[in-house]
Coordinates of C-alpha atoms and ligand atoms in Angstrom, one line a residue:
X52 CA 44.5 92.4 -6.6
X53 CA 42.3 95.7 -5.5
X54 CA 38.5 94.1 -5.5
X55 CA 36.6 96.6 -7.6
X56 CA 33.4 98.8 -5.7
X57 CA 31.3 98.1 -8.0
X58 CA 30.8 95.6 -11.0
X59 CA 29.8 96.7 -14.8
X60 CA 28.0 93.7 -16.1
X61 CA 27.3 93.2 -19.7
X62 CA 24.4 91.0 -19.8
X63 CA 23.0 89.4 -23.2
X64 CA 19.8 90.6 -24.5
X65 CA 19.1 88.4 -27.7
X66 CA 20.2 91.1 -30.3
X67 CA 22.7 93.3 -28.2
X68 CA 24.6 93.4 -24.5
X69 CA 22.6 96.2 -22.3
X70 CA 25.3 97.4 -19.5
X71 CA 24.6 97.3 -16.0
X72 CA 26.5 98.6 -12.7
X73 CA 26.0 96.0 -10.1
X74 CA 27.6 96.7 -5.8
X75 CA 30.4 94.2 -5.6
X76 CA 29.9 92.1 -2.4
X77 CA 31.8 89.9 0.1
X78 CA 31.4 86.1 -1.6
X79 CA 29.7 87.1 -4.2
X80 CA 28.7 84.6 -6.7
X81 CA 27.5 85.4 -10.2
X82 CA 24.2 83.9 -9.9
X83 CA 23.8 86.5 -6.9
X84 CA 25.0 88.9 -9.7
X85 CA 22.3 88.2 -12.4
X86 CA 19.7 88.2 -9.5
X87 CA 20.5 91.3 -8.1
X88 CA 19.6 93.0 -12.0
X89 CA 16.5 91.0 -12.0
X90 CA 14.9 91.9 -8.6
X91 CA 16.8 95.4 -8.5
X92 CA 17.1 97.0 -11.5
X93 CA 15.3 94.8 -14.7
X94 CA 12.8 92.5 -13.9
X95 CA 12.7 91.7 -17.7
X96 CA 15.5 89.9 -17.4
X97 CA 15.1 86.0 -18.0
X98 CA 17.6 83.4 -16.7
X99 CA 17.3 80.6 -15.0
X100 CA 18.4 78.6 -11.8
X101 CA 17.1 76.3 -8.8
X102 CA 19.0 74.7 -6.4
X103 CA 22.1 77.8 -6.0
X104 CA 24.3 74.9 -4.5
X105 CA 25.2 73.0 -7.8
X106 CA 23.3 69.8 -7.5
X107 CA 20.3 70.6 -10.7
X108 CA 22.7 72.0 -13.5
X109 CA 20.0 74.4 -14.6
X110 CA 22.6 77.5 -13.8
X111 CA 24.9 77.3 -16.4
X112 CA 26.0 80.4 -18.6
X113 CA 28.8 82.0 -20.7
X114 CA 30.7 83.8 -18.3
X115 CA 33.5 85.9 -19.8
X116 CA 33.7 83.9 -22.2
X117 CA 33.6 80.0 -20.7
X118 CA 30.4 78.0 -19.9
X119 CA 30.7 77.9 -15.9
X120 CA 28.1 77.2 -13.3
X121 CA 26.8 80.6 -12.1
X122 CA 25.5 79.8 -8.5
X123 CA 29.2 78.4 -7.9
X124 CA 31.5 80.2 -9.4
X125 CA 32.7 83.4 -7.7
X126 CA 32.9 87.0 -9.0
X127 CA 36.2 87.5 -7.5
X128 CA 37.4 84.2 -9.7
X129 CA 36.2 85.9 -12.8
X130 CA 36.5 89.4 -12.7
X131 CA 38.7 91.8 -13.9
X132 CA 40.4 94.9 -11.6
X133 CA 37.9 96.8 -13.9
X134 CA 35.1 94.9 -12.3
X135 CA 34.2 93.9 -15.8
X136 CA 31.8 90.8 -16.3
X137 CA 30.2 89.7 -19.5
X138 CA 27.3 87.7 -19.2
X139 CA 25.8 85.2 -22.0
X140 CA 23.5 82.3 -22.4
X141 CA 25.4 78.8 -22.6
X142 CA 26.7 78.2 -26.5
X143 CA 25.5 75.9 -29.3
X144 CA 22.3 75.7 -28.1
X145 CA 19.0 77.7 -29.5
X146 CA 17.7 81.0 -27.0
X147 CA 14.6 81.0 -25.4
X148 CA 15.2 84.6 -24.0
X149 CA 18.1 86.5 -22.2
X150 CA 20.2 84.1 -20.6
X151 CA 18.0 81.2 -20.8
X152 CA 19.4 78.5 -23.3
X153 CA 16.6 76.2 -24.7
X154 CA 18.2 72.7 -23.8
X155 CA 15.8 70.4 -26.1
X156 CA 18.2 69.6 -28.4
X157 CA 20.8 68.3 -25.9
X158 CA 18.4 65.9 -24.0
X159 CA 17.3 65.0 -27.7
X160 CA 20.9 63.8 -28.3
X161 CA 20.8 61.5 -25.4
X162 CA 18.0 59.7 -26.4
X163 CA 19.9 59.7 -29.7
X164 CA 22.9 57.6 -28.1
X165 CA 19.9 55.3 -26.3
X166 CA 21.4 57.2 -23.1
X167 CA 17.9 55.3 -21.2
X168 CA 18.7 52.4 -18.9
X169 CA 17.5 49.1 -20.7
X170 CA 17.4 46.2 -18.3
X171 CA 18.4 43.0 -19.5
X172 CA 15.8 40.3 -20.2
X173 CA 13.3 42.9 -20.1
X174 CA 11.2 44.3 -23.0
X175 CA 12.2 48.2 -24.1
X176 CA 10.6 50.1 -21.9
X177 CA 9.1 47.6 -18.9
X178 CA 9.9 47.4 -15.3
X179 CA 11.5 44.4 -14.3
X180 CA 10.5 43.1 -10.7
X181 CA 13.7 43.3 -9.5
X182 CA 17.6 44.9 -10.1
X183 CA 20.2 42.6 -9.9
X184 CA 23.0 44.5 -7.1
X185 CA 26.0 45.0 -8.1
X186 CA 28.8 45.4 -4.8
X187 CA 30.1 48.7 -4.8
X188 CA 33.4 47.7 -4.8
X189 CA 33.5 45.8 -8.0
X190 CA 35.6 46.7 -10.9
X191 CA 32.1 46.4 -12.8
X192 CA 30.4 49.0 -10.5
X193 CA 33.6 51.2 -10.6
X194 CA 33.7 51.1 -14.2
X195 CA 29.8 51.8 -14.3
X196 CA 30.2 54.5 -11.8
X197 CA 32.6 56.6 -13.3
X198 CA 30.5 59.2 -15.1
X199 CA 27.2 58.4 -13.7
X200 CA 26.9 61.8 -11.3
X201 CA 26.7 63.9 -14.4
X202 CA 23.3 66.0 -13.8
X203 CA 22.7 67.3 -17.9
X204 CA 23.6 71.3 -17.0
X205 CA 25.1 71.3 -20.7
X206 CA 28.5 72.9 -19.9
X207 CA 30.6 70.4 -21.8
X208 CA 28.3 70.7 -24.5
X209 CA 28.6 74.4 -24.8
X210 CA 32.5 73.9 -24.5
X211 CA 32.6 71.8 -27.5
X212 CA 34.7 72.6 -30.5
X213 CA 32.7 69.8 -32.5
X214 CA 29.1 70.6 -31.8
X215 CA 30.0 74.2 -32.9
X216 CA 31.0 73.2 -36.5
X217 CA 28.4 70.5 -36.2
X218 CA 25.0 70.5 -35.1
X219 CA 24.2 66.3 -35.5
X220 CA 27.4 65.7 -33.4
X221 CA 26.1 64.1 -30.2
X222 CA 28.7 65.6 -28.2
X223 CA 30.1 64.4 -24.5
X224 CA 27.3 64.8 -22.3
X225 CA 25.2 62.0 -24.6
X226 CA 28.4 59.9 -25.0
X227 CA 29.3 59.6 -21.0
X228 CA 26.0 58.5 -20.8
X229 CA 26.0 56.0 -23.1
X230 CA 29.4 55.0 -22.0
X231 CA 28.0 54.6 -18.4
X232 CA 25.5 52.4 -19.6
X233 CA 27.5 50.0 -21.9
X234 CA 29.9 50.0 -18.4
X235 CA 26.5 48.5 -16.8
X236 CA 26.5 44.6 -16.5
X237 CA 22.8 44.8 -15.6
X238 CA 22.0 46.6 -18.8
X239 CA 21.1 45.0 -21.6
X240 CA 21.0 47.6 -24.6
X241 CA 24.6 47.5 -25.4
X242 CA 24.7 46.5 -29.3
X243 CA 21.9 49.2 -30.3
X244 CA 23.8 51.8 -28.5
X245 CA 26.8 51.1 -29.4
X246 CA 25.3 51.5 -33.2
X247 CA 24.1 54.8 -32.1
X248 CA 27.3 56.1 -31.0
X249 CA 29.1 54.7 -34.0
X250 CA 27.7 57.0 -36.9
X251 CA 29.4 60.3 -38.4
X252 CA 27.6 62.2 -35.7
X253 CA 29.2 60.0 -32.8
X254 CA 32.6 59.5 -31.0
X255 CA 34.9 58.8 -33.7
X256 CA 33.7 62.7 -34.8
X257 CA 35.9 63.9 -31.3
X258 CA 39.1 65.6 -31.9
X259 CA 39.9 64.7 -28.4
X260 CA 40.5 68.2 -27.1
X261 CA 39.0 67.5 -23.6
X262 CA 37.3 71.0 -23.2
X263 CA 34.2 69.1 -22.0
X264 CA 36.6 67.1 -19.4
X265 CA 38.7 70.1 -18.2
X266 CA 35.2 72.2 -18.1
X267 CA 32.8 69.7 -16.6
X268 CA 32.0 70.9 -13.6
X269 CA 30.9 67.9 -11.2
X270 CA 35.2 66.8 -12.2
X271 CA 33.4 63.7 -15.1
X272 CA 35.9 62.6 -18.0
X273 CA 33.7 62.5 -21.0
X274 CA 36.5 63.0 -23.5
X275 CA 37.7 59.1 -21.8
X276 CA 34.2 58.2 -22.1
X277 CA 34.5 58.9 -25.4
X278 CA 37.7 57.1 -26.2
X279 CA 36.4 54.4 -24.5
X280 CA 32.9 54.2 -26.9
X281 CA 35.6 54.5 -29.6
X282 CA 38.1 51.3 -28.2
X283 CA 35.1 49.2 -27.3
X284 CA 33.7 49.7 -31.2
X285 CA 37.7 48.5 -32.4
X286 CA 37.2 45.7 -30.6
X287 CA 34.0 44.8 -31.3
X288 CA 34.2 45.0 -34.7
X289 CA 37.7 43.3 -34.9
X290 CA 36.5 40.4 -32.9
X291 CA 33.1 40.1 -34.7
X292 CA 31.2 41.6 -32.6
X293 CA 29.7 43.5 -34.7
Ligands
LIG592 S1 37.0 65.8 -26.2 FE1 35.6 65.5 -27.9 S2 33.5 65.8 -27.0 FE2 35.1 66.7 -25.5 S3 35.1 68.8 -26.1 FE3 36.7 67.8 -27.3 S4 35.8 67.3 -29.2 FE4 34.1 67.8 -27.8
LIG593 S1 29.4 65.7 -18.1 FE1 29.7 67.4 -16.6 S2 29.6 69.3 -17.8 FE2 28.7 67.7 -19.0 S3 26.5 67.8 -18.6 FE3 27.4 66.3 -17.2 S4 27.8 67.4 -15.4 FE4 27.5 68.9 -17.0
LIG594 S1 21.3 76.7 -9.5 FE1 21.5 74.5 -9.4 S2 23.6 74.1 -10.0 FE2 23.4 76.3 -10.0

């Protein structure tokens, strides 16, 4: 495909797109993109980013249309032979300005689903002397491990049929968390979050369409985390558990 000159970059502007032409360059990514409108040509524009090597999740956008990480994706991935980009903030979350997506309510959400590590035969909240170790190879510490690298950028959340239609869903960041943590045999919170994740607002509201896992960038499978939230309640409750 012929690599357009130059790039014509709809960016979002809180009531309306404003148009900008942007030089198309060798590896460009679409954080560079957003940058080079800042310092160049607007330096209204508000967005925001940190690490530009996908390791803080602070990044993420609407891009074309799908919540990707700016500083890693490439233009050439997601542009058109027009050289056409559109450029919004990440979806179902409130504005602060431009770009900039206000994630309160999607850390609020984990503390919802008790998504904070709660060390056994401690009191909520203290610091116990010491963390029992759990070998690296067990299935316990697999099991545990499997979602734990997810860094809260919000992109499964913004891919997420359910949060759209509703606003109380916890949605699959919250849940992998909470799923990581009921995986933990060092953790000892297990029964109140598993009551937190059981409500209308919790996993048996996912219509298991795995946006969040197919979107997630860091490769996590929240829509399993999910199902397994929603197996480990069956169980519970059938064995009296619960
Ligand atoms: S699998 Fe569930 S949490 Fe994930 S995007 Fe679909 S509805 Fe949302
Ligand atoms: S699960 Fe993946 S997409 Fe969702 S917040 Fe964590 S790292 Fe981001
Ligand atoms: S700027 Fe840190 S992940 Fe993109």
């Amino acid at each position: 495909m012929a690599e357009p000159a130059s790039l014509k970059v709809s960016v979002w502007r809180g009531d309306a797109f404003q148009r900008y032409e942007v030089p198309a360059g060798t590896n460009q990514t679409v954080l560079d993109v957003v940058t080079h409108i800042q310092r160049e040509i607007d330096p209204s524009l508000a967005y925001r980013f940190a690490c530009r090597v996908g390791m803080c999740g602070s990044c993420a956008m609407t891009v074309n249309g799908r919540a990707r990480w700016t500083c890693r994706t490439h233009v050439k991935r997601v542009v058109g032979e027009d050289g056409a980009l559109e450029l919004r903030p990440l979806a179902n979350l409130p504005v602060i300005r431009d770009l900039a997506a206000d994630l309160t309510p999607f850390f609020e959400k984990w503390q919802r689903a008790r998504g904070t590590f709660q060390p056994k035969d401690a009191a909520e909240g203290a610091v116990p002397e010491d963390f029992a170790v759990v070998p690296p190879a067990s299935k316990a510490r697999r099991e545990a491990d499997a979602g734990i690298e997810c860094i809260g950028c919000g992109v499964c959340y913004a891919s997420c049929d359910v949060v759209a239609w509703n606003s109380d869903y916890l949605g699959p960041a919250a849940m992998n968390r909470a799923w990581t943590l009921v995986n933990d045999v060092r953790d000892g919170g297990r029964a109140e979050r598993l009551d937190a994740v059981a409500g209308d607002a919790g996993c048996h509201s996912c219509h298991s369409t795995q946006s969040c896992t197919e979107r997630c960038p860091k490769n996590l499978d929240p829509s399993s985390a999910i199902a397994g939230l929603k197996r480990t309640l069956f169980w519970d409750t059938l064995l009296g558990r619960r």
